[in-house]
Coordinates of C-alpha atoms in Angstrom, one line a residue:
M1 CA 29.4 -14.6 -6.4
A2 CA 31.1 -11.3 -7.5
D3 CA 32.1 -8.9 -4.8
G4 CA 29.7 -6.0 -4.0
Y5 CA 26.0 -5.7 -3.4
R6 CA 23.2 -6.1 -5.9
V7 CA 19.9 -4.2 -5.8
G8 CA 16.7 -5.4 -7.4
V9 CA 13.7 -3.1 -7.7
D10 CA 10.2 -3.9 -8.8
I11 CA 8.0 -0.9 -9.2
G12 CA 4.2 -1.0 -9.7
G13 CA 1.5 1.6 -9.9
T14 CA 0.9 1.3 -6.1
F15 CA 3.9 -0.3 -4.4
T16 CA 7.7 -0.4 -4.9
D17 CA 9.7 -3.4 -3.7
V18 CA 13.4 -3.4 -3.1
V19 CA 15.7 -6.4 -2.6
L20 CA 19.4 -6.2 -1.5
L21 CA 21.6 -9.2 -2.3
G22 CA 24.8 -9.3 -0.3
P23 CA 28.2 -10.8 -1.4
D24 CA 27.5 -13.7 0.9
G25 CA 24.1 -14.4 -0.5
T26 CA 22.0 -12.8 2.2
L27 CA 18.7 -11.1 1.2
R28 CA 17.1 -8.0 2.7
T29 CA 13.8 -6.5 1.5
K30 CA 11.8 -3.3 1.7
K31 CA 8.4 -2.2 0.5
V32 CA 7.5 1.4 0.0
L33 CA 4.6 3.3 -1.7
S34 CA 5.2 4.3 -5.3
T35 CA 5.3 7.9 -6.2
P36 CA 3.2 8.4 -9.4
G37 CA 4.2 12.0 -10.0
D38 CA 7.8 10.8 -10.4
Y39 CA 8.2 7.1 -9.9
S40 CA 12.0 7.4 -9.6
R41 CA 11.6 9.2 -6.2
G42 CA 9.9 6.0 -4.7
V43 CA 12.7 3.8 -6.2
V44 CA 15.5 5.9 -4.8
A45 CA 13.8 6.4 -1.4
G46 CA 13.2 2.6 -1.1
I47 CA 16.8 1.8 -2.0
L48 CA 18.2 4.3 0.4
E49 CA 15.9 3.2 3.3
L50 CA 17.1 -0.4 2.8
L51 CA 20.7 0.5 2.6
G52 CA 20.3 2.6 5.7
D53 CA 18.8 -0.3 7.5
T54 CA 21.8 -2.5 6.6
G55 CA 24.6 0.0 6.8
V56 CA 25.6 -0.4 3.2
T57 CA 26.8 2.6 1.2
P58 CA 25.6 3.4 -2.3
A59 CA 29.2 3.1 -3.6
S60 CA 29.2 -0.6 -2.5
V61 CA 26.3 -1.4 -4.9
T62 CA 27.7 -2.9 -8.1
K63 CA 24.5 -3.6 -10.0
V64 CA 20.9 -2.3 -10.1
V65 CA 18.4 -4.5 -11.8
H66 CA 15.0 -3.0 -12.3
A67 CA 11.5 -4.3 -13.3
T68 CA 8.7 -1.8 -13.9
T69 CA 5.1 -1.6 -14.9
V70 CA 5.4 2.0 -16.0
A71 CA 4.9 1.1 -19.7
S72 CA 2.1 -1.4 -19.2
N73 CA 0.2 0.8 -16.9
A74 CA 0.5 3.7 -19.4
V75 CA -1.2 1.5 -22.0
L76 CA -3.8 -0.2 -19.8
E77 CA -4.9 3.1 -18.1
G78 CA -4.7 5.1 -21.3
K79 CA -2.1 7.5 -19.8
G80 CA 0.6 7.3 -22.5
S81 CA 1.8 10.3 -24.5
S82 CA -0.1 12.1 -27.2
C83 CA 1.0 10.3 -30.4
C84 CA 0.5 10.7 -34.1
L85 CA 1.1 8.2 -37.0
L86 CA 2.6 8.7 -40.4
T87 CA 1.7 6.0 -42.8
T88 CA 1.6 5.1 -46.5
A89 CA -1.4 6.8 -48.3
G90 CA -4.3 4.4 -48.2
F91 CA -3.2 2.7 -44.9
R92 CA -4.5 5.3 -42.4
D93 CA -7.0 2.9 -40.9
V94 CA -4.9 -0.2 -40.3
L95 CA -5.1 0.4 -36.6
E96 CA -8.9 0.3 -36.9
L97 CA -9.2 -2.6 -39.2
R98 CA -6.8 -4.8 -37.3
R99 CA -7.4 -8.5 -37.8
L100 CA -10.8 -10.2 -38.2
R101 CA -10.3 -12.1 -34.9
I102 CA -12.1 -11.1 -31.8
P103 CA -11.8 -12.5 -28.2
V104 CA -15.5 -13.2 -27.8
M105 CA -17.0 -15.3 -30.6
Y106 CA -20.6 -14.5 -31.8
E107 CA -20.6 -11.2 -29.8
L108 CA -22.2 -8.9 -32.3
Q109 CA -22.0 -5.9 -30.0
Y110 CA -18.3 -6.4 -29.3
E111 CA -16.3 -3.1 -29.5
K112 CA -12.6 -3.3 -30.5
P113 CA -10.1 -1.5 -28.2
R114 CA -9.8 2.2 -29.1
P115 CA -6.6 2.8 -31.1
L116 CA -3.8 4.6 -29.2
V117 CA -3.7 7.1 -32.0
P118 CA -7.0 8.9 -32.9
R119 CA -7.9 9.1 -36.6
R120 CA -7.3 12.8 -36.8
L121 CA -3.7 12.3 -35.8
R122 CA -3.0 9.7 -38.5
Y123 CA -1.4 11.3 -41.6
E124 CA -1.2 9.7 -45.0
I125 CA 2.0 10.2 -46.9
P126 CA 2.3 9.5 -50.7
E127 CA 5.1 6.9 -51.1
R128 CA 5.4 3.2 -51.9
S129 CA 7.9 0.4 -51.7
G130 CA 7.4 -3.0 -53.0
P131 CA 7.7 -6.3 -51.0
R132 CA 11.3 -6.8 -52.2
G133 CA 12.3 -3.3 -51.3
E134 CA 12.0 -1.7 -54.7
E135 CA 10.8 1.9 -54.8
W136 CA 7.4 2.1 -56.5
A137 CA 6.7 5.7 -55.7
E138 CA 9.1 8.4 -54.3
L139 CA 8.6 9.8 -50.8
D140 CA 6.6 13.0 -50.9
E141 CA 8.8 15.0 -48.6
S142 CA 6.6 18.1 -48.7
A143 CA 3.7 15.9 -47.4
V144 CA 5.9 14.7 -44.6
R145 CA 6.8 18.2 -43.7
R146 CA 3.1 19.3 -43.7
A147 CA 2.2 16.3 -41.5
A148 CA 5.1 17.2 -39.1
E149 CA 3.9 20.8 -38.8
R150 CA 0.3 19.6 -38.0
A151 CA 1.7 17.3 -35.4
R152 CA 3.7 20.1 -33.9
D153 CA 0.7 22.3 -33.8
E154 CA -1.3 19.6 -32.1
G155 CA 1.4 19.4 -29.4
V156 CA 2.1 15.7 -29.8
A157 CA 4.8 14.2 -27.7
A158 CA 5.6 11.2 -30.0
V159 CA 5.5 10.3 -33.7
A160 CA 5.3 6.8 -35.1
I161 CA 6.2 6.2 -38.7
S162 CA 5.1 3.0 -40.5
F163 CA 5.3 2.7 -44.2
L164 CA 4.3 -0.2 -46.4
H165 CA 7.1 -2.8 -46.8
A166 CA 9.5 -0.7 -44.8
Y167 CA 10.9 -4.0 -43.4
A168 CA 12.4 -4.6 -46.9
N169 CA 13.5 -1.0 -47.5
P170 CA 13.6 1.4 -44.5
A171 CA 14.9 4.4 -46.6
H172 CA 11.6 6.2 -46.8
E173 CA 11.0 5.8 -43.0
R174 CA 14.4 7.1 -42.1
R175 CA 14.2 10.1 -44.4
A176 CA 10.7 10.9 -43.0
A177 CA 12.1 10.7 -39.5
E178 CA 14.8 13.2 -40.4
I179 CA 12.3 15.6 -41.8
V180 CA 10.0 15.2 -38.7
R181 CA 12.9 15.8 -36.4
E182 CA 13.8 19.1 -38.3
V183 CA 10.2 20.3 -37.7
V184 CA 9.3 19.1 -34.2
G185 CA 12.7 19.3 -32.5
H186 CA 14.6 16.9 -30.3
D187 CA 12.1 16.6 -27.4
V188 CA 9.5 14.7 -29.4
Y189 CA 9.9 10.9 -29.4
I190 CA 10.1 9.3 -32.9
T191 CA 9.8 5.6 -33.7
C192 CA 10.3 4.0 -37.1
S193 CA 8.6 0.6 -37.5
S194 CA 11.6 -0.7 -39.4
E195 CA 13.7 -0.1 -36.3
I196 CA 11.5 -1.7 -33.7
L197 CA 10.2 -4.6 -35.9
A198 CA 11.8 -5.2 -39.4
E199 CA 9.3 -8.0 -40.3
I200 CA 6.4 -8.6 -42.6
R201 CA 2.8 -8.1 -41.5
E202 CA 1.6 -4.6 -41.7
Y203 CA -0.8 -4.4 -38.8
E204 CA 1.5 -6.0 -36.3
R205 CA 4.4 -3.8 -37.3
T206 CA 2.4 -0.6 -37.2
S207 CA 0.8 -1.5 -33.9
T208 CA 4.2 -2.3 -32.4
A209 CA 5.6 1.0 -33.6
V210 CA 2.6 2.9 -32.2
V211 CA 2.9 1.2 -28.8
N212 CA 6.6 2.0 -28.7
A213 CA 5.9 5.7 -29.5
Y214 CA 2.9 5.9 -27.1
V215 CA 5.0 4.8 -24.1
G216 CA 8.3 6.2 -25.3
P217 CA 8.2 9.7 -23.7
V218 CA 6.8 8.2 -20.4
V219 CA 9.6 5.6 -20.2
R220 CA 12.3 8.0 -21.3
R221 CA 11.3 10.6 -18.7
Y222 CA 11.2 7.9 -16.0
I223 CA 14.6 6.3 -16.8
R224 CA 16.4 9.7 -17.1
S225 CA 14.9 10.8 -13.8
L226 CA 15.9 7.5 -12.2
E227 CA 19.5 7.7 -13.5
S228 CA 20.0 11.3 -12.3
S229 CA 18.5 10.6 -8.9
L230 CA 20.7 7.5 -8.4
V231 CA 23.8 9.4 -9.4
A232 CA 22.9 12.3 -7.1
A233 CA 22.5 9.8 -4.2
G234 CA 26.0 8.4 -4.8
F235 CA 25.3 5.3 -6.9
T236 CA 27.7 4.5 -9.8
A237 CA 26.4 1.0 -10.7
P238 CA 24.8 0.6 -14.1
I239 CA 21.0 0.1 -14.4
Q240 CA 19.7 -3.0 -16.2
I241 CA 16.0 -3.2 -17.1
M242 CA 13.9 -6.4 -17.2
Q243 CA 12.5 -7.1 -20.6
S244 CA 9.1 -8.7 -21.3
S245 CA 10.9 -11.8 -22.5
G246 CA 12.6 -12.3 -19.1
G247 CA 16.0 -11.0 -20.2
L248 CA 17.8 -7.7 -19.4
M249 CA 18.6 -4.6 -21.4
S250 CA 20.6 -1.4 -20.7
A251 CA 18.9 1.8 -19.8
E252 CA 19.8 3.3 -23.2
A253 CA 18.3 0.4 -25.1
A254 CA 15.2 0.6 -23.0
I255 CA 14.7 4.3 -23.9
R256 CA 15.1 3.4 -27.7
K257 CA 12.8 0.4 -27.6
P258 CA 10.4 0.8 -24.6
A259 CA 7.9 -1.6 -26.2
H260 CA 10.2 -4.4 -24.9
L261 CA 9.3 -3.2 -21.3
V262 CA 5.5 -3.4 -21.6
E263 CA 5.5 -6.5 -19.4
S264 CA 8.7 -5.9 -17.6
G265 CA 7.3 -6.1 -14.1
P266 CA 5.1 -9.1 -14.6
A267 CA 7.9 -11.0 -16.5
A268 CA 10.2 -10.6 -13.5
G269 CA 7.5 -12.2 -11.3
V270 CA 7.1 -15.1 -13.7
V271 CA 10.9 -15.6 -13.8
A272 CA 10.9 -15.7 -10.0
C273 CA 8.0 -18.2 -10.0
A274 CA 10.0 -20.4 -12.5
Y275 CA 12.9 -20.5 -10.0
L276 CA 10.6 -21.5 -7.2
A277 CA 9.0 -24.2 -9.5
R278 CA 12.4 -25.8 -10.1
A279 CA 13.5 -25.4 -6.5
T280 CA 10.3 -27.1 -5.1
G281 CA 10.1 -29.8 -7.8
I282 CA 6.7 -28.6 -9.0
P283 CA 7.3 -28.1 -12.8
N284 CA 3.8 -27.1 -14.0
L285 CA 2.3 -24.0 -12.4
I286 CA 0.0 -21.1 -12.9
S287 CA 1.5 -17.9 -11.6
L288 CA -0.7 -15.0 -10.4
D289 CA 0.7 -11.6 -9.7
M290 CA -1.9 -9.1 -8.4
G291 CA -0.7 -5.6 -7.7
G292 CA -2.5 -2.4 -6.9
T293 CA -3.2 -1.5 -10.5
T294 CA -3.2 -4.7 -12.6
A295 CA -3.5 -8.5 -12.2
K296 CA -1.3 -10.8 -14.3
A297 CA -1.4 -14.6 -14.8
A298 CA 1.1 -16.9 -16.7
I299 CA 1.6 -20.6 -17.3
L300 CA 4.8 -22.5 -16.5
E301 CA 5.5 -25.9 -18.2
D302 CA 8.4 -28.1 -17.1
G303 CA 9.6 -25.2 -14.8
R304 CA 9.9 -22.7 -17.6
P305 CA 7.6 -19.8 -18.6
V306 CA 5.6 -20.2 -21.8
K307 CA 6.8 -17.6 -24.3
T308 CA 5.4 -16.1 -27.4
S309 CA 6.4 -13.7 -30.2
E310 CA 2.8 -12.4 -30.6
Y311 CA 1.3 -10.5 -27.7
E312 CA -1.6 -8.2 -27.1
V313 CA -1.4 -5.7 -24.3
G314 CA -4.6 -5.9 -22.2
A315 CA -5.8 -9.1 -23.8
G316 CA -5.9 -12.8 -22.9
I317 CA -3.1 -15.2 -22.9
N318 CA -1.8 -16.0 -26.4
L319 CA -1.6 -19.8 -25.6
S320 CA -5.4 -20.0 -25.4
S321 CA -6.1 -19.7 -29.1
R322 CA -5.2 -17.7 -32.1
L323 CA -8.8 -17.6 -33.1
V324 CA -9.9 -15.4 -30.2
K325 CA -7.3 -12.7 -30.3
G326 CA -8.0 -9.1 -30.9
G327 CA -8.8 -7.9 -27.4
G328 CA -5.7 -5.7 -27.0
H329 CA -3.0 -3.7 -28.7
A330 CA -0.8 -6.0 -30.8
I331 CA 3.0 -6.2 -30.2
R332 CA 5.1 -8.6 -32.2
L333 CA 8.2 -9.0 -29.9
P334 CA 9.5 -11.8 -27.6
F335 CA 7.3 -12.0 -24.5
I336 CA 6.6 -14.2 -21.6
D337 CA 3.0 -15.2 -22.4
L338 CA 0.8 -13.4 -19.9
S339 CA -2.9 -12.6 -19.4
E340 CA -3.3 -9.1 -17.9
I341 CA -6.3 -7.1 -16.9
G342 CA -6.5 -3.5 -15.5
A343 CA -7.9 -4.6 -12.1
G344 CA -5.8 -4.6 -8.9
G345 CA -6.2 -3.9 -5.3
G346 CA -6.3 -0.2 -5.9
S347 CA -8.6 -0.3 -9.0
L348 CA -11.5 2.2 -8.7
V349 CA -15.0 0.8 -8.7
S350 CA -17.7 2.8 -10.5
V351 CA -21.4 2.4 -11.5
D352 CA -22.5 3.7 -14.9
E353 CA -25.8 5.2 -15.9
L354 CA -27.3 1.8 -16.5
G355 CA -26.4 0.7 -13.0
I356 CA -23.7 -1.7 -14.2
M357 CA -20.6 -1.9 -11.9
H358 CA -17.1 -1.6 -13.4
V359 CA -13.7 -2.3 -11.9
G360 CA -10.7 -0.3 -13.3
P361 CA -8.8 0.3 -15.3
E362 CA -8.1 3.6 -13.4
S363 CA -6.4 3.0 -10.1
A364 CA -6.2 5.0 -6.9
G365 CA -2.5 4.2 -6.9
S366 CA -0.5 5.0 -3.8
Q367 CA -1.6 8.7 -3.6
P368 CA -4.3 9.0 -2.2
G369 CA -4.7 5.2 -2.4
P370 CA -7.8 3.3 -1.3
A371 CA -10.2 5.1 1.1
C372 CA -9.3 2.7 3.9
Y373 CA -5.7 4.0 3.9
G374 CA -7.0 7.2 5.5
Q375 CA -4.9 9.4 3.1
G376 CA -7.8 11.4 1.6
G377 CA -9.1 8.9 -0.9
D378 CA -12.9 9.0 -1.2
R379 CA -13.6 6.7 -4.2
P380 CA -14.2 3.0 -3.6
T381 CA -11.6 0.4 -4.6
L382 CA -11.3 -3.4 -4.5
T383 CA -9.3 -3.1 -1.3
D384 CA -12.0 -1.1 0.3
A385 CA -14.6 -3.7 -0.6
L386 CA -12.4 -6.5 0.9
V387 CA -12.1 -4.5 4.1
V388 CA -15.8 -3.9 4.4
L389 CA -16.6 -7.5 3.6
G390 CA -14.1 -8.7 6.3
Y391 CA -11.8 -10.5 3.9
L392 CA -9.0 -8.2 4.9
N393 CA -8.5 -7.9 8.7
P394 CA -6.6 -4.6 9.6
E395 CA -5.3 -6.3 12.7
Y396 CA -4.1 -9.5 11.0
L397 CA -1.6 -10.8 8.4
A398 CA -1.6 -8.6 5.2
G399 CA -4.2 -6.2 6.9

């Protein structure tokens, strides 16, 4: 093993876990409450507490590996950034039309997930490219400028651009992005579909670009804050971020393509489970990762996670059947195949006007947390229910 200490950090909506791996292979751990106002504060505080316990200095750390649920929680809880969409004239409603598939067959009352971009913020731009990249109609730059001005006036934080057949010819998207940048300035996050997914299939490409834009400002703000906080604390090691596929990417790459981080935290848990599967000689497993905000499940076959290139945030596992998809927001990128729901230990329980009980997706988080924490929370959560029912004993293990 290389000299120096390595730090691993897994941040969720409620708890942040820190692991310190020494040059000799020794492991030390720490669990602290997450800080939703600025998640980087919880990360740095957890790392410094653990280093303080072990007498290790920040300068001795040679690598920081990080898994996070910041992106997925933003989508599942509907707390991403205000986003608009520029699309080819006639394709404004592709996010509404989606595919014909639905997760519940014969459910006539089924309601599709609400698009991340409301219809009033979807702007049609006259332009057209053919499937081989030939230009059929010039880009109407004045229409792009008008749309950008409307977006600026609406105060959007992110812009997604998805033109028909841009995978074959991205010139119109790139020029539109330049015009939008001139109008809205450098603080607004811009995503071109041809940059995040240069592949055929209009709905999947548009949806992937929208998800990337929707979480982009949230992820950028978080990573920049984390980098500056670590530098201020004396760390010089580079940050590597866990991807949804189980691989790693640099902080800069994560800021450019945050859609790759949507299942960052859950993917790290499945990778760890795969290691345990091989170490224990139990090759076929179901992993379950329940946090304070979400719960995730995955399948391991022959000691390896099942992977997919078609994923839906907030929907069932892709392996089940292609015929019952449509329950989440589509992303066409490499993913560990996961089933995820917005229900965790801190998920708020509510009763609607019909007397029907609902769990999540909003979470009490770490501040104020469940009512049983005694930190001022006054709304019931799953954890509170478990305490009242006696399933969680405050005086015993995990209590």
